[in-house]
mmCIF file of C-alpha atoms in Angstrom:
data_model
loop_
_atom_site.group_PDB
_atom_site.id
_atom_site.type_symbol
_atom_site.label_atom_id
_atom_site.label_comp_id
_atom_site.label_asym_id
_atom_site.label_seq_id
_atom_site.Cartn_x
_atom_site.Cartn_y
_atom_site.Cartn_z
ATOM 1 C CA MET V 4 49.128 -5.852 128.689
ATOM 2 C CA ILE V 5 51.278 -2.780 129.427
ATOM 3 C CA CYS V 6 49.834 -0.258 131.862
ATOM 4 C CA MET V 7 50.167 3.518 131.434
ATOM 5 C CA GLY V 8 52.635 3.778 134.311
ATOM 6 C CA GLU V 9 54.994 1.365 132.567
ATOM 7 C CA ASN V 10 54.756 3.397 129.347
ATOM 8 C CA LYS V 11 55.647 6.542 131.240
ATOM 9 C CA ASP V 12 58.646 4.910 132.905
ATOM 10 C CA SER V 13 59.796 3.585 129.542
ATOM 11 C CA ASP V 14 59.520 7.057 127.971
ATOM 12 C CA HIS V 15 61.591 8.517 130.793
ATOM 13 C CA LEU V 16 64.350 5.991 130.219
ATOM 14 C CA LEU V 17 64.510 6.966 126.536
ATOM 15 C CA LYS V 18 65.340 10.572 127.397
ATOM 16 C CA PRO V 19 69.039 11.535 127.259
ATOM 17 C CA PHE V 20 70.805 11.751 130.606
ATOM 18 C CA VAL V 21 71.749 15.365 131.352
ATOM 19 C CA SER V 22 74.545 16.654 133.573
ATOM 20 C CA VAL V 23 73.952 20.202 134.817
ATOM 21 C CA ILE V 24 77.242 21.948 135.657
ATOM 22 C CA VAL V 25 77.220 25.001 137.945
ATOM 23 C CA PRO V 26 80.421 26.886 138.902
ATOM 24 C CA VAL V 27 80.189 28.948 142.085
ATOM 25 C CA PHE V 28 82.284 31.403 144.072
ATOM 26 C CA ASN V 29 81.180 33.197 147.255
ATOM 27 C CA SER V 30 77.445 33.203 146.445
ATOM 28 C CA PRO V 31 75.558 31.374 149.223
ATOM 29 C CA GLU V 32 72.126 32.956 148.684
ATOM 30 C CA ARG V 33 72.206 32.715 144.911
ATOM 31 C CA ALA V 34 73.578 29.174 145.112
ATOM 32 C CA ALA V 35 70.559 28.120 147.167
ATOM 33 C CA LYS V 36 68.096 29.793 144.787
ATOM 34 C CA CYS V 37 69.808 28.412 141.665
ATOM 35 C CA ILE V 38 69.953 24.839 143.001
ATOM 36 C CA GLU V 39 66.342 24.892 144.192
ATOM 37 C CA ALA V 40 65.216 25.920 140.699
ATOM 38 C CA LEU V 41 67.281 23.088 139.196
ATOM 39 C CA LEU V 42 65.737 20.560 141.577
ATOM 40 C CA ASP V 43 62.256 21.690 140.522
ATOM 41 C CA GLN V 44 62.463 20.694 136.850
ATOM 42 C CA THR V 45 59.849 18.918 134.740
ATOM 43 C CA TYR V 46 62.571 16.678 133.286
ATOM 44 C CA PRO V 47 62.557 13.199 134.902
ATOM 45 C CA LYS V 48 64.539 13.307 138.151
ATOM 46 C CA GLU V 49 66.298 10.036 137.370
ATOM 47 C CA ARG V 50 67.528 11.393 134.021
ATOM 48 C CA TYR V 51 69.646 14.316 135.215
ATOM 49 C CA GLU V 52 72.305 15.161 137.780
ATOM 50 C CA ILE V 53 73.466 18.478 139.224
ATOM 51 C CA ILE V 54 77.203 19.032 139.685
ATOM 52 C CA VAL V 55 78.177 22.172 141.595
ATOM 53 C CA VAL V 56 81.872 23.077 141.447
ATOM 54 C CA ASP V 57 83.159 25.524 144.047
ATOM 55 C CA ASN V 58 85.937 27.741 142.700
ATOM 56 C CA GLY V 59 87.617 28.486 146.032
ATOM 57 C CA SER V 60 84.900 30.215 148.055
ATOM 58 C CA THR V 61 86.059 31.877 151.263
ATOM 59 C CA ASP V 62 82.625 32.141 152.886
ATOM 60 C CA HIS V 63 79.980 29.549 153.823
ATOM 61 C CA THR V 64 78.931 28.816 150.225
ATOM 62 C CA PRO V 65 80.219 25.183 150.357
ATOM 63 C CA GLN V 66 78.152 24.481 153.483
ATOM 64 C CA VAL V 67 75.019 25.838 151.794
ATOM 65 C CA ILE V 68 75.554 23.721 148.669
ATOM 66 C CA GLN V 69 76.091 20.513 150.611
ATOM 67 C CA ARG V 70 72.607 20.760 152.133
ATOM 68 C CA TYR V 71 71.179 19.797 148.749
ATOM 69 C CA PRO V 72 71.140 16.462 146.856
ATOM 70 C CA VAL V 73 73.819 17.508 144.363
ATOM 71 C CA THR V 74 77.345 16.388 143.535
ATOM 72 C CA PHE V 75 79.727 18.861 145.172
ATOM 73 C CA MET V 76 83.274 19.347 143.892
ATOM 74 C CA VAL V 77 86.088 21.839 144.495
ATOM 75 C CA GLU V 78 88.409 23.386 141.909
ATOM 76 C CA ASP V 79 90.516 26.086 143.544
ATOM 77 C CA ARG V 80 93.796 25.946 141.618
ATOM 78 C CA PHE V 81 92.836 28.992 139.548
ATOM 79 C CA GLN V 82 90.083 31.598 139.769
ATOM 80 C CA SER V 83 88.050 30.912 136.633
ATOM 81 C CA PRO V 84 84.539 29.582 135.956
ATOM 82 C CA TYR V 85 85.951 27.677 132.982
ATOM 83 C CA ILE V 86 88.388 25.515 134.928
ATOM 84 C CA ALA V 87 85.521 24.801 137.353
ATOM 85 C CA ARG V 88 83.210 23.819 134.491
ATOM 86 C CA ASN V 89 85.922 21.612 132.995
ATOM 87 C CA LEU V 90 86.206 19.619 136.224
ATOM 88 C CA GLY V 91 82.453 19.099 136.314
ATOM 89 C CA ILE V 92 82.347 18.051 132.663
ATOM 90 C CA GLN V 93 85.152 15.532 133.189
ATOM 91 C CA HIS V 94 83.111 13.820 135.925
ATOM 92 C CA ALA V 95 79.718 14.144 134.210
ATOM 93 C CA LYS V 96 77.664 11.037 133.426
ATOM 94 C CA GLY V 97 75.380 12.678 130.881
ATOM 95 C CA GLN V 98 75.317 12.567 127.103
ATOM 96 C CA ILE V 99 74.249 16.219 127.293
ATOM 97 C CA ILE V 100 75.999 18.898 129.345
ATOM 98 C CA ALA V 101 73.806 21.784 130.539
ATOM 99 C CA LEU V 102 75.694 24.869 131.701
ATOM 100 C CA ILE V 103 74.148 27.532 133.898
ATOM 101 C CA ASP V 104 75.638 30.381 135.925
ATOM 102 C CA ILE V 105 75.042 30.516 139.668
ATOM 103 C CA ASN V 106 73.256 33.860 139.293
ATOM 104 C CA CYS V 107 70.810 32.457 136.734
ATOM 105 C CA PHE V 108 67.547 30.862 137.801
ATOM 106 C CA ALA V 109 66.082 28.272 135.441
ATOM 107 C CA ILE V 110 62.383 28.072 134.671
ATOM 108 C CA SER V 111 60.828 24.685 135.471
ATOM 109 C CA ARG V 112 60.960 23.444 131.848
ATOM 110 C CA TRP V 113 64.530 24.613 131.232
ATOM 111 C CA ILE V 114 66.171 21.187 130.889
ATOM 112 C CA GLU V 115 63.194 19.765 129.011
ATOM 113 C CA LYS V 116 63.189 22.553 126.425
ATOM 114 C CA GLY V 117 66.964 22.650 126.044
ATOM 115 C CA VAL V 118 67.088 18.928 125.308
ATOM 116 C CA GLU V 119 64.116 19.221 122.935
ATOM 117 C CA SER V 120 65.876 21.952 120.963
ATOM 118 C CA LEU V 121 69.030 19.852 120.582
ATOM 119 C CA GLU V 122 67.086 16.761 119.543
ATOM 120 C CA ASN V 123 64.436 18.350 117.302
ATOM 121 C CA GLN V 124 66.904 20.596 115.452
ATOM 122 C CA GLU V 125 69.622 17.901 115.324
ATOM 123 C CA ALA V 126 72.012 20.410 116.862
ATOM 124 C CA ASP V 127 75.271 20.003 118.739
ATOM 125 C CA LEU V 128 74.864 23.079 120.943
ATOM 126 C CA CYS V 129 71.885 25.141 122.057
ATOM 127 C CA GLY V 130 71.882 28.517 123.800
ATOM 128 C CA GLY V 131 68.714 29.512 125.626
ATOM 129 C CA LYS V 132 66.894 32.762 126.281
ATOM 130 C CA VAL V 133 68.210 34.981 129.083
ATOM 131 C CA THR V 134 65.572 37.246 130.649
ATOM 132 C CA PHE V 135 66.828 40.074 132.833
ATOM 133 C CA THR V 136 65.123 40.765 136.150
ATOM 134 C CA PHE V 137 65.354 44.016 138.090
ATOM 135 C CA SER V 138 65.343 45.171 141.689
ATOM 136 C CA GLU V 139 62.408 47.253 142.903
ATOM 137 C CA LYS V 140 64.453 50.423 142.359
ATOM 138 C CA MET V 141 65.471 49.408 138.817
ATOM 139 C CA THR V 142 68.755 51.322 138.819
ATOM 140 C CA TYR V 143 70.312 52.755 135.691
ATOM 141 C CA GLY V 144 73.180 50.315 136.044
ATOM 142 C CA GLU V 145 70.660 47.478 135.810
ATOM 143 C CA ILE V 146 68.970 49.033 132.798
ATOM 144 C CA PHE V 147 72.254 49.418 130.935
ATOM 145 C CA ASP V 148 73.296 45.859 131.840
ATOM 146 C CA SER V 149 70.036 44.567 130.372
ATOM 147 C CA ILE V 150 70.464 46.370 127.044
ATOM 148 C CA SER V 151 74.166 45.744 126.523
ATOM 149 C CA ASN V 152 74.975 42.231 127.771
ATOM 150 C CA VAL V 153 74.099 38.578 127.095
ATOM 151 C CA LYS V 154 72.536 39.066 123.671
ATOM 152 C CA MET V 155 72.135 35.334 123.229
ATOM 153 C CA LYS V 156 69.891 35.247 120.150
ATOM 154 C CA SER V 157 71.887 37.745 118.074
ATOM 155 C CA SER V 158 75.214 36.233 119.198
ATOM 156 C CA ILE V 159 74.124 32.775 118.064
ATOM 157 C CA GLU V 160 72.409 33.752 114.829
ATOM 158 C CA GLY V 161 74.779 36.562 113.849
ATOM 159 C CA ARG V 162 78.206 35.442 115.089
ATOM 160 C CA GLY V 163 77.916 31.711 115.773
ATOM 161 C CA VAL V 164 78.915 32.115 119.437
ATOM 162 C CA ALA V 165 77.119 31.789 122.783
ATOM 163 C CA LYS V 166 77.576 32.607 126.457
ATOM 164 C CA GLY V 167 77.955 29.762 128.945
ATOM 165 C CA GLY V 168 75.306 30.953 131.395
ATOM 166 C CA ASN V 169 72.574 29.055 129.533
ATOM 167 C CA LEU V 170 74.046 26.501 127.174
ATOM 168 C CA PHE V 171 73.354 22.857 126.261
ATOM 169 C CA ILE V 172 76.177 20.857 124.653
ATOM 170 C CA ARG V 173 76.512 17.265 123.480
ATOM 171 C CA LYS V 174 79.319 15.817 125.562
ATOM 172 C CA GLN V 175 81.192 14.339 122.592
ATOM 173 C CA LEU V 176 82.059 17.876 121.465
ATOM 174 C CA PHE V 177 84.555 18.128 124.302
ATOM 175 C CA GLU V 178 86.230 14.975 123.018
ATOM 176 C CA ALA V 179 86.310 16.474 119.516
ATOM 177 C CA ILE V 180 87.592 19.996 120.238
ATOM 178 C CA GLY V 181 88.783 19.962 123.854
ATOM 179 C CA TYR V 182 87.641 21.733 127.004
ATOM 180 C CA PHE V 183 87.179 25.415 127.822
ATOM 181 C CA PRO V 184 90.337 27.576 128.067
ATOM 182 C CA SER V 185 90.979 27.254 131.784
ATOM 183 C CA THR V 186 93.113 30.360 132.339
ATOM 184 C CA LEU V 187 90.537 32.936 131.198
ATOM 185 C CA ARG V 188 88.236 34.702 133.643
ATOM 186 C CA SER V 189 85.816 35.898 130.978
ATOM 187 C CA GLY V 190 85.136 35.236 127.297
ATOM 188 C CA GLY V 191 86.162 31.572 127.285
ATOM 189 C CA ASP V 192 82.644 30.464 126.390
ATOM 190 C CA VAL V 193 82.564 32.763 123.347
ATOM 191 C CA LEU V 194 86.016 31.527 122.330
ATOM 192 C CA TRP V 195 85.025 27.863 122.682
ATOM 193 C CA THR V 196 81.620 28.052 120.973
ATOM 194 C CA GLY V 197 83.120 30.062 118.110
ATOM 195 C CA ASN V 198 85.723 27.355 117.649
ATOM 196 C CA ALA V 199 82.962 24.730 117.610
ATOM 197 C CA THR V 200 80.874 26.462 114.935
ATOM 198 C CA ARG V 201 83.933 27.174 112.771
ATOM 199 C CA LYS V 202 84.618 23.434 112.808
ATOM 200 C CA GLY V 203 81.114 22.726 111.536
ATOM 201 C CA PHE V 204 79.179 21.940 114.710
ATOM 202 C CA LYS V 205 75.616 23.233 114.762
ATOM 203 C CA LEU V 206 74.634 25.900 117.305
ATOM 204 C CA VAL V 207 70.953 26.864 117.676
ATOM 205 C CA TYR V 208 68.881 29.209 119.827
ATOM 206 C CA SER V 209 65.932 28.249 122.035
ATOM 207 C CA GLU V 210 63.389 30.817 123.156
ATOM 208 C CA GLU V 211 61.833 28.298 125.555
ATOM 209 C CA ALA V 212 64.948 27.068 127.414
ATOM 210 C CA GLU V 213 64.817 30.200 129.529
ATOM 211 C CA VAL V 214 66.680 31.420 132.593
ATOM 212 C CA ASN V 215 66.137 34.562 134.643
ATOM 213 C CA TYR V 216 69.180 36.705 135.262
ATOM 214 C CA PRO V 217 69.310 39.533 137.842
ATOM 215 C CA ALA V 218 70.733 42.627 136.153
ATOM 216 C CA ARG V 219 73.894 44.041 137.723
ATOM 217 C CA THR V 220 74.072 47.349 139.523
ATOM 218 C CA LEU V 221 76.810 49.809 138.560
ATOM 219 C CA ILE V 222 79.860 48.591 140.530
ATOM 220 C CA PRO V 223 79.464 44.883 139.647
ATOM 221 C CA LEU V 224 78.783 45.976 136.057
ATOM 222 C CA LEU V 225 82.057 47.927 135.887
ATOM 223 C CA LYS V 226 83.969 44.951 137.309
ATOM 224 C CA LYS V 227 82.351 42.667 134.739
ATOM 225 C CA SER V 228 83.223 45.092 131.923
ATOM 226 C CA TYR V 229 86.868 45.021 132.989
ATOM 227 C CA ARG V 230 86.959 41.188 133.114
ATOM 228 C CA VAL V 231 85.347 40.950 129.680
ATOM 229 C CA GLY V 232 87.886 43.404 128.287
ATOM 230 C CA LYS V 233 90.770 41.230 129.475
ATOM 231 C CA GLY V 234 89.512 38.320 127.374
ATOM 232 C CA GLN V 235 88.370 40.160 124.237
ATOM 233 C CA PRO V 236 91.741 40.446 122.425
ATOM 234 C CA GLU V 237 92.205 36.666 122.645
ATOM 235 C CA ILE V 238 88.800 36.184 121.034
ATOM 236 C CA TRP V 239 89.643 38.705 118.294
ATOM 237 C CA LYS V 240 92.885 36.840 117.578
ATOM 238 C CA THR V 241 90.991 33.565 117.038
ATOM 239 C CA GLU V 242 88.630 35.408 114.667
ATOM 240 C CA GLY V 243 91.623 36.316 112.493
ATOM 241 C CA ILE V 244 91.955 39.964 113.525
ATOM 242 C CA SER V 245 95.547 41.157 113.266
ATOM 243 C CA THR V 246 97.537 42.398 116.255
ATOM 244 C CA PHE V 247 97.775 45.836 114.612
ATOM 245 C CA THR V 248 93.982 46.041 114.296
ATOM 246 C CA ILE V 249 93.578 44.876 117.897
ATOM 247 C CA TYR V 250 95.852 47.710 119.029
ATOM 248 C CA LYS V 251 93.797 50.185 116.977
ATOM 249 C CA LYS V 252 90.563 48.929 118.551
ATOM 250 C CA ILE V 253 92.077 49.269 122.022
ATOM 251 C CA LEU V 254 93.433 52.770 121.425
ATOM 252 C CA SER V 255 90.078 53.943 120.059
ATOM 253 C CA GLY V 256 88.161 52.257 122.861
ATOM 254 C CA PHE V 257 87.975 55.332 125.088
ATOM 255 C CA ARG V 258 85.679 57.171 122.701
ATOM 256 C CA PRO V 259 82.211 57.839 124.129
ATOM 257 C CA PRO V 260 79.418 55.607 122.794
ATOM 258 C CA SER V 261 76.811 56.965 120.405
ATOM 259 C CA PHE V 262 73.284 57.816 121.515
ATOM 260 C CA SER V 263 71.936 55.816 118.569
ATOM 261 C CA PHE V 264 73.408 52.584 120.003
ATOM 262 C CA ILE V 265 71.712 53.194 123.352
ATOM 263 C CA ARG V 266 68.353 54.165 121.832
ATOM 264 C CA ARG V 267 68.332 51.216 119.453
ATOM 265 C CA ASN V 268 69.037 48.692 122.198
ATOM 266 C CA LEU V 269 66.557 50.225 124.630
ATOM 267 C CA GLU V 270 63.857 49.981 121.988
ATOM 268 C CA ILE V 271 64.665 46.295 121.474
ATOM 269 C CA ARG V 272 65.428 45.133 125.005
ATOM 270 C CA GLY V 273 64.673 47.932 127.430
ATOM 271 C CA PRO V 274 62.198 47.591 130.319
ATOM 272 C CA GLU V 275 58.709 48.784 129.433
ATOM 273 C CA LYS V 276 56.885 51.758 130.959
ATOM 274 C CA HIS V 277 60.024 53.274 132.415
ATOM 275 C CA LYS V 278 61.014 56.880 131.887
ATOM 276 C CA ILE V 279 64.627 56.897 130.760
ATOM 277 C CA ASN V 280 67.214 59.534 131.607
ATOM 278 C CA TRP V 281 69.203 59.233 128.392
ATOM 279 C CA LEU V 282 72.138 61.302 129.617
ATOM 280 C CA LEU V 283 72.627 59.107 132.689
ATOM 281 C CA ILE V 284 72.455 55.932 130.610
ATOM 282 C CA TRP V 285 75.031 57.438 128.235
ATOM 283 C CA VAL V 286 77.396 58.264 131.149
ATOM 284 C CA ILE V 287 77.120 54.695 132.473
ATOM 285 C CA ALA V 288 77.748 53.348 128.979
ATOM 286 C CA TRP V 289 80.921 55.423 128.708
ATOM 287 C CA CYS V 290 82.121 54.320 132.175
ATOM 288 C CA CYS V 291 81.618 50.683 131.191
ATOM 289 C CA SER V 292 83.422 51.291 127.907
ATOM 290 C CA VAL V 293 86.405 52.761 129.771
ATOM 291 C CA ALA V 294 86.454 49.823 132.227
ATOM 292 C CA ASN V 295 86.240 47.401 129.313
ATOM 293 C CA ASN V 296 89.117 49.102 127.525
ATOM 294 C CA LEU V 297 91.277 49.111 130.656
ATOM 295 C CA GLY V 298 90.799 45.354 130.689
ATOM 296 C CA ARG V 299 91.985 45.223 127.079
ATOM 297 C CA PHE V 300 95.167 47.035 128.090
ATOM 298 C CA HIS V 301 95.964 43.916 130.099
ATOM 299 C CA PHE V 302 96.531 42.275 126.687
ATOM 300 C CA ILE V 303 99.073 44.958 125.724
ATOM 301 C CA ALA V 304 100.849 44.659 129.077
ATOM 302 C CA ARG V 305 101.119 40.894 128.666
ATOM 303 C CA ARG V 306 102.480 41.263 125.122
ATOM 304 C CA VAL V 307 105.114 43.724 126.352
ATOM 305 C CA ARG V 308 106.167 41.340 129.133
ATOM 306 C CA GLN V 309 106.404 38.455 126.668
ATOM 307 C CA HIS V 310 108.299 40.504 124.055
ATOM 308 C CA PRO V 311 110.233 43.251 125.907
ATOM 309 C CA LEU V 312 112.043 45.877 123.894
ATOM 310 C CA GLU V 313 115.734 45.113 123.589
#
């Protein structure tokens, strides 16, 4: 006779082993909150590991991380979340790699639902829902961040790409198509997932594999816009866009955004019951667009250095 406890243990052993990879840089408080959420998962404790890779922190972040029962690693050769993720993936034991950003906080069923989506939909990759959270003040920078960034569902279903802040991947994909581009600061996840789907690997979306993501205030949002801009031309090149067209997109990138874009996205994703100052949102949108385009000019500068006029 087999008792219920033995059945439960047997079921646990049948679940895929998951390696959760978390890159971190100078974020002690968020590191603690992120790790605590990952330790409080419904997925069987013996069927997942947490690997936190420090990307050269200069504060007490490493000391905070090492208080927890996680695997701690250091990758400080280059400032990039992708090279940090690559190190974690190379040392991962799991058949499934779960990626999460240090400033994302997983719900308790995050691993369980991410694995279910991969298994039930026979997928190779799965991007989960990202829900923005706001400070008590709910600044306009936060509001614009929430309507303009991390559109996981539409990115997956419309473009076949996903962000790495909430992403489940079968480990054999890295053997098939290689690791993340380690020299990029931003956009490497979009580049890599796009490459995967173009090669026929299946990417799906999960509404239930959810993480909470604190929206950025204005200054961090501008810095993020600049970093994203630096990586965008490389992504466009892989999508077959010509260098001439890339230059045109960059040169036209200083134009102010349309009100229709802002209204449409606020209606879809904006916080409820909040009176919106449309003009202020529009100004922030333009500032972010300028910062993004300045990042794109990094692409032009690099091209000029590589091919100087003779």
